[in-house]
């Protein structure tokens, strides 16, 4: 049966929908596996591979006059998933040595090739359906979008039930089922269904031989190398993988005083996506040991200033700061647990180990992340504590500069100030580093939040001090009294802590205990208090306070650092040339190098077969604008909805499902809607959404889950519907105007999308989601203009018949 005749067979549409769901599920699963195995950067590689491989499939559509059977492409897709995972899991890639070990370049290239192969085959099958549907391309395009939307739901469900490796096998099984639907004979159908069942059975009972192998540089891998270490638990959730390690050498108490001559309690450690540790202390809060230990920790000062404080602990890790707060005399502690896996561990297998911390009557475990905990109803607090649960991350590594944190923004600290009693305290501890970055950025952010709330005379409302490794900042709604400052000084002396800022600080008090060769912190903190704009402008690292629109607390890169980074490339153990941002720049370069030939090759190969080429470059520019615009809008929505929907995995599934399903409906309606009015309406709608999105999210943040989900859909579905119209409408008109040009449009759309995906991330980090969304609207405006170019009339209209 020819493909053209198959396009009239409902089984073909079923196969295409299953294949699209499988491809999207594989993409999401691959991002999770890369994040666990390597670092956060590598999650972007999966997205880039997906769209770039689709571009390469456009070239294959041109090179082969006859396409392989769709069943063969779908079956090959599933087999290539297995080969890609086998390659990634058995051939280790060392990102730390890539600057000087050229073999690692070859390994990374092999990763690209093997992981991109499934997307290439899925794109080939989809493109073949679009080409052979001709003017009816909107139908397979709608099925492709609907199947992809289904994949957005399948992947998180698989991750939560069978884990990352199992979710990959689930995507593989879907691919085999798609091959069975494409098949026209019973024997291949039975074989493909059997292969799918085998894959699902392996997902349910995963053999140890195919479990994910972590990079040796992941903290979890390092912890397991310690003498006596035991890996006691692995738990997958849709958004993370939690592991627990018990080790006699594990002792994590950030900021513990050097004068603490006490025996430290036994600890287990939780690692999320291989990062950590988040300690679980075998510590009974009423014990003398707990009281003595708590008195030697930096946060104890807050409880000396506010005895018996009602306390909210944000970013609580695995509960250590809650235990210490109780030992310091807090009368009630609420924990905003960001990760559901941690709560399940503390309430389940490690309940006895933690002395049933979450079951105590004076402890409330809030099943919501920091921002919703601050916005939800409930009591006001004497102390809001931003715990130091993150592991130490050298700024020169840049390994986490792409990680967003909505708990460390100006709006988050302003929310914290608003949840305080009239004399309440906000407390935050961050790591010290050379050069100074984390602590001064936290200081600048807290000050910006206080100014936002209209507080004056900030000099009397803040204090800061440091240990050898940490800095603790305390902001008060009321000015510190002389008695409170005397209490603070006594606390610092007894624990050998050094002040960074006190309202009446004297030079003789500086750098006495934890002596630094150059103690730059006091002058920098004072300068940020006196003239924040000029200080931030002149500082070599980016200290701009992060906001909800640009929530990248760990991103400190400035272009002025580039010469130093290049000079030290290969001379330091830190990865990525000193900045995660440069990884994006390198990936953007790779995408451009790949995209250019992939976008041009189809027209060069098929130029003799193309007819009516007048205005064709403008027609193809139209598809380039669509590809770039879709990616910028999609990633902008995803970034902002992460705050509204609590968790990145939920936001990813919801936003992609909403956009793709609405776009699928828009594709079906494209034959009834006029193209240029739809584009004009889309541009206006995106501009409106960009203007109301921050306020809508701020208002909806405290709502219950169902209203927040409804608000999300209300914001993205109308745009998604209109975003589904231009591509199939353009294909229909392109086929009539320039027969044979659809493969080129498919390739250009995919190639530009690959470049735009990386560029969108760079824009989000540097300029924020609002600017990125507005640029997406401008790209759709470019599509509107190229749909009727003044010199050539209407490039997307049919060419005149000779």
XYZ file of C-alpha atoms in Angstrom, residues 281-626:
346
model
C 20.233 13.772 61.341
C 19.616 11.103 63.958
C 18.925 13.873 66.430
C 16.246 14.231 69.084
C 15.542 17.939 69.369
C 14.990 17.872 73.156
C 18.349 16.267 73.876
C 21.304 18.178 75.404
C 23.356 17.184 72.365
C 20.832 18.897 70.059
C 20.736 22.047 72.192
C 24.539 22.328 72.289
C 24.825 21.667 68.550
C 22.119 24.196 67.666
C 23.818 26.884 69.783
C 26.927 26.480 67.609
C 25.093 27.017 64.313
C 24.697 30.459 62.647
C 20.885 30.449 62.620
C 20.791 30.154 66.414
C 21.204 33.933 66.658
C 17.699 34.444 65.246
C 16.228 32.397 68.096
C 18.252 34.287 70.684
C 16.851 37.520 69.278
C 13.314 36.079 69.049
C 12.901 33.422 71.778
C 10.193 30.802 71.258
C 9.715 31.963 67.720
C 6.952 30.626 65.492
C 9.128 29.638 62.534
C 8.692 28.937 58.821
C 11.587 27.026 57.255
C 11.939 27.378 53.497
C 14.256 25.235 51.357
C 14.440 22.841 54.323
C 16.357 20.054 52.610
C 15.655 16.897 54.589
C 14.700 18.642 57.834
C 17.997 19.456 59.564
C 17.181 23.154 60.026
C 13.791 22.279 61.477
C 15.475 20.019 64.045
C 17.955 22.764 64.923
C 15.187 25.381 65.201
C 13.311 23.197 67.677
C 16.523 22.616 69.635
C 17.049 26.401 69.679
C 13.707 26.920 71.385
C 11.259 27.511 68.525
C 7.758 26.765 69.770
C 6.414 25.782 66.344
C 8.063 24.976 63.013
C 6.443 24.784 59.576
C 8.433 23.199 56.728
C 7.738 24.028 53.087
C 8.886 20.819 51.416
C 9.755 21.445 47.777
C 10.170 17.816 46.761
C 7.461 15.228 47.498
C 10.063 12.467 47.482
C 11.788 13.958 50.531
C 8.538 14.059 52.475
C 7.854 10.422 51.554
C 11.330 9.435 52.779
C 11.039 11.308 56.100
C 7.524 10.027 56.744
C 8.330 6.479 55.637
C 11.587 4.539 55.766
C 13.478 7.242 57.702
C 10.761 8.203 60.185
C 12.486 6.323 63.019
C 15.918 7.664 62.007
C 14.666 11.284 62.281
C 12.744 10.577 65.525
C 9.465 11.013 63.610
C 10.156 14.660 62.874
C 7.115 15.138 60.631
C 4.768 13.559 63.203
C 5.629 15.959 66.022
C 2.731 18.168 67.224
C 4.965 21.254 66.999
C 5.926 20.550 63.346
C 3.746 21.161 60.281
C 4.900 19.698 56.982
C 3.506 21.920 54.214
C 3.107 20.023 50.972
C 3.945 23.077 48.915
C 7.120 24.856 47.819
C 8.461 28.056 49.311
C 6.516 30.626 47.323
C 3.108 29.088 47.837
C 3.886 28.589 51.511
C 4.567 32.306 51.774
C 1.367 33.226 49.912
C -1.009 30.701 51.466
C -3.144 31.551 54.457
C -2.087 30.755 57.997
C -0.287 32.296 60.915
C 2.299 35.022 60.786
C 5.789 34.056 61.837
C 8.445 35.433 64.135
C 11.192 33.951 61.950
C 11.169 33.043 58.253
C 14.291 31.004 57.638
C 15.729 30.394 54.152
C 17.821 27.329 54.958
C 21.134 26.522 53.317
C 20.207 23.175 51.802
C 22.121 23.563 48.527
C 25.581 21.985 48.355
C 28.595 24.219 47.881
C 28.894 25.208 44.207
C 32.070 27.034 43.174
C 31.127 30.051 41.107
C 33.926 29.306 38.648
C 32.320 26.007 37.731
C 29.136 27.640 36.460
C 27.600 24.184 36.669
C 24.317 25.440 38.118
C 24.010 28.860 36.524
C 21.089 27.604 34.413
C 19.093 26.491 37.462
C 16.152 28.710 38.367
C 15.041 29.298 41.961
C 11.803 31.145 42.659
C 12.568 30.993 46.386
C 15.549 33.361 46.026
C 14.040 36.305 44.156
C 13.143 39.844 45.169
C 9.465 38.887 45.202
C 10.170 35.857 47.427
C 11.942 37.941 50.064
C 9.199 40.582 49.862
C 6.623 37.842 50.459
C 8.684 36.667 53.430
C 8.702 40.160 54.935
C 4.934 40.273 54.562
C 4.468 36.985 56.450
C 6.314 38.287 59.520
C 4.929 39.559 62.769
C 5.654 43.287 63.282
C 9.018 42.490 64.907
C 9.793 39.363 62.861
C 13.078 38.349 61.203
C 14.011 37.017 57.776
C 17.134 34.840 57.946
C 19.140 33.468 55.026
C 22.451 31.613 54.968
C 24.488 31.242 51.764
C 27.923 29.925 50.884
C 31.011 32.071 50.825
C 33.206 31.837 47.772
C 36.148 33.395 46.023
C 35.330 35.611 44.262
C 32.413 36.791 46.379
C 29.119 36.139 44.624
C 26.376 34.119 46.374
C 26.346 36.014 49.669
C 26.501 39.528 48.163
C 23.757 38.636 45.656
C 21.559 37.415 48.523
C 22.318 40.638 50.409
C 21.461 42.775 47.352
C 18.228 40.808 46.842
C 17.094 41.182 50.453
C 17.791 44.918 50.350
C 15.886 45.257 47.058
C 12.914 43.447 48.608
C 12.932 45.752 51.631
C 13.053 48.820 49.385
C 10.200 47.371 47.344
C 8.136 47.111 50.540
C 8.784 50.781 51.279
C 11.089 50.255 54.244
C 13.403 53.158 54.982
C 16.595 53.496 57.003
C 17.715 50.013 55.992
C 21.046 50.420 57.786
C 19.345 49.815 61.145
C 17.254 46.835 59.957
C 19.940 44.422 58.727
C 23.024 42.593 59.958
C 25.339 39.992 58.442
C 28.177 37.773 59.655
C 30.290 34.921 58.343
C 31.910 31.670 59.284
C 34.812 30.204 57.329
C 32.439 28.842 54.662
C 29.056 30.584 55.051
C 27.470 34.005 55.420
C 24.235 34.589 57.356
C 22.032 37.632 56.745
C 19.244 38.768 59.075
C 16.665 41.414 58.171
C 14.231 42.792 60.740
C 10.939 44.607 60.185
C 11.886 46.867 63.098
C 15.236 48.531 63.715
C 17.645 46.501 65.823
C 17.930 47.856 69.354
C 21.211 48.369 71.178
C 20.377 45.374 73.364
C 19.806 43.145 70.324
C 23.093 44.285 68.811
C 24.840 43.459 72.080
C 23.275 39.978 71.965
C 24.503 39.586 68.393
C 28.046 40.597 69.305
C 28.146 38.191 72.231
C 26.913 35.399 69.986
C 29.585 36.151 67.367
C 32.375 36.197 69.956
C 31.284 32.954 71.618
C 31.210 31.127 68.270
C 34.212 32.843 66.663
C 32.108 34.295 63.862
C 33.164 37.473 62.045
C 30.751 40.361 61.397
C 30.251 41.551 57.825
C 27.742 44.300 58.583
C 26.336 45.715 61.816
C 24.625 49.110 62.060
C 27.402 50.308 64.393
C 30.254 48.118 63.101
C 33.789 49.136 64.067
C 36.834 48.256 61.869
C 38.569 46.566 64.803
C 35.833 43.896 64.834
C 36.540 42.685 61.294
C 38.366 39.513 60.178
C 39.447 38.377 63.658
C 38.511 34.697 63.837
C 38.076 33.175 60.372
C 40.887 35.187 58.873
C 40.814 35.823 55.111
C 43.863 37.206 53.256
C 41.581 39.929 51.908
C 38.229 40.351 53.608
C 36.319 42.117 50.826
C 32.863 41.348 52.189
C 32.326 44.295 54.599
C 33.175 46.959 52.020
C 31.105 45.214 49.320
C 28.072 44.833 51.594
C 28.311 48.481 52.671
C 28.569 49.583 49.051
C 25.505 47.524 48.083
C 23.644 49.223 50.914
C 24.772 52.751 49.990
C 24.727 52.677 46.173
C 23.429 49.354 44.852
C 23.032 50.345 41.187
C 26.588 51.609 40.741
C 28.098 48.780 42.789
C 26.332 46.153 40.712
C 27.294 47.927 37.488
C 30.993 47.930 38.341
C 31.300 44.501 39.960
C 33.028 41.905 37.738
C 30.262 39.339 38.348
C 26.546 39.859 37.817
C 24.985 40.670 41.207
C 21.637 41.933 39.909
C 18.898 40.748 42.280
C 16.993 37.928 40.566
C 13.262 38.410 40.013
C 10.340 36.142 39.193
C 10.779 37.211 35.581
C 14.485 36.249 35.691
C 14.865 33.766 38.589
C 18.425 32.585 37.989
C 20.086 33.176 41.356
C 23.208 31.158 40.472
C 23.899 32.918 37.165
C 26.779 35.372 37.708
C 28.292 35.464 34.218
C 29.244 38.705 32.498
C 30.773 38.990 29.067
C 33.747 40.806 30.558
C 34.814 37.518 32.179
C 35.325 35.830 28.803
C 39.055 36.656 28.311
C 39.913 35.261 31.760
C 37.821 32.159 31.152
C 39.530 31.499 27.836
C 42.958 32.147 29.362
C 42.436 29.521 32.066
C 40.653 27.009 29.827
C 42.104 23.571 30.508
C 44.177 24.818 33.448
C 41.589 24.262 36.164
C 39.522 21.295 37.287
C 36.308 23.289 37.058
C 34.090 22.262 34.146
C 32.536 24.208 31.284
C 35.248 26.813 30.918
C 34.089 28.718 33.986
C 30.486 29.442 33.061
C 27.363 27.494 32.321
C 26.333 30.395 30.106
C 29.250 29.639 27.811
C 27.901 26.105 27.464
C 24.768 27.634 25.998
C 26.917 29.782 23.726
C 28.871 26.718 22.595
C 25.639 24.805 22.054
C 24.252 27.740 20.064
C 27.355 27.640 17.861
C 26.931 23.897 17.317
C 23.263 24.415 16.459
C 24.144 27.109 13.919
C 26.809 24.930 12.330
C 24.330 22.065 12.008
C 21.304 24.165 11.119
C 22.827 26.020 8.183
C 23.526 22.993 5.950
C 20.367 21.202 7.096
C 18.276 24.220 6.152
C 19.958 24.791 2.779
C 20.659 21.236 1.622
C 17.049 20.328 0.690
C 16.692 23.196 -1.771
C 20.181 22.595 -3.213
C 19.430 18.934 -3.775
C 15.954 19.410 -5.197
C 16.309 22.756 -6.985
C 15.859 21.123 -10.410
C 12.565 19.596 -9.341
C 11.156 22.794 -7.842
C 8.791 24.865 -9.944
C 7.491 28.394 -9.428
C 10.493 29.446 -7.347
C 9.731 33.177 -7.502
C 9.330 34.419 -3.956
C 10.283 31.008 -2.544
C 12.978 32.366 -0.136
C 10.378 34.662 1.405
C 7.963 31.766 1.716
C 10.639 29.746 3.521
C 11.455 32.730 5.766
C 7.842 32.498 6.881
C 8.455 28.969 8.203
C 11.680 30.091 9.886
C 9.731 32.787 11.751
C 7.163 30.217 12.832
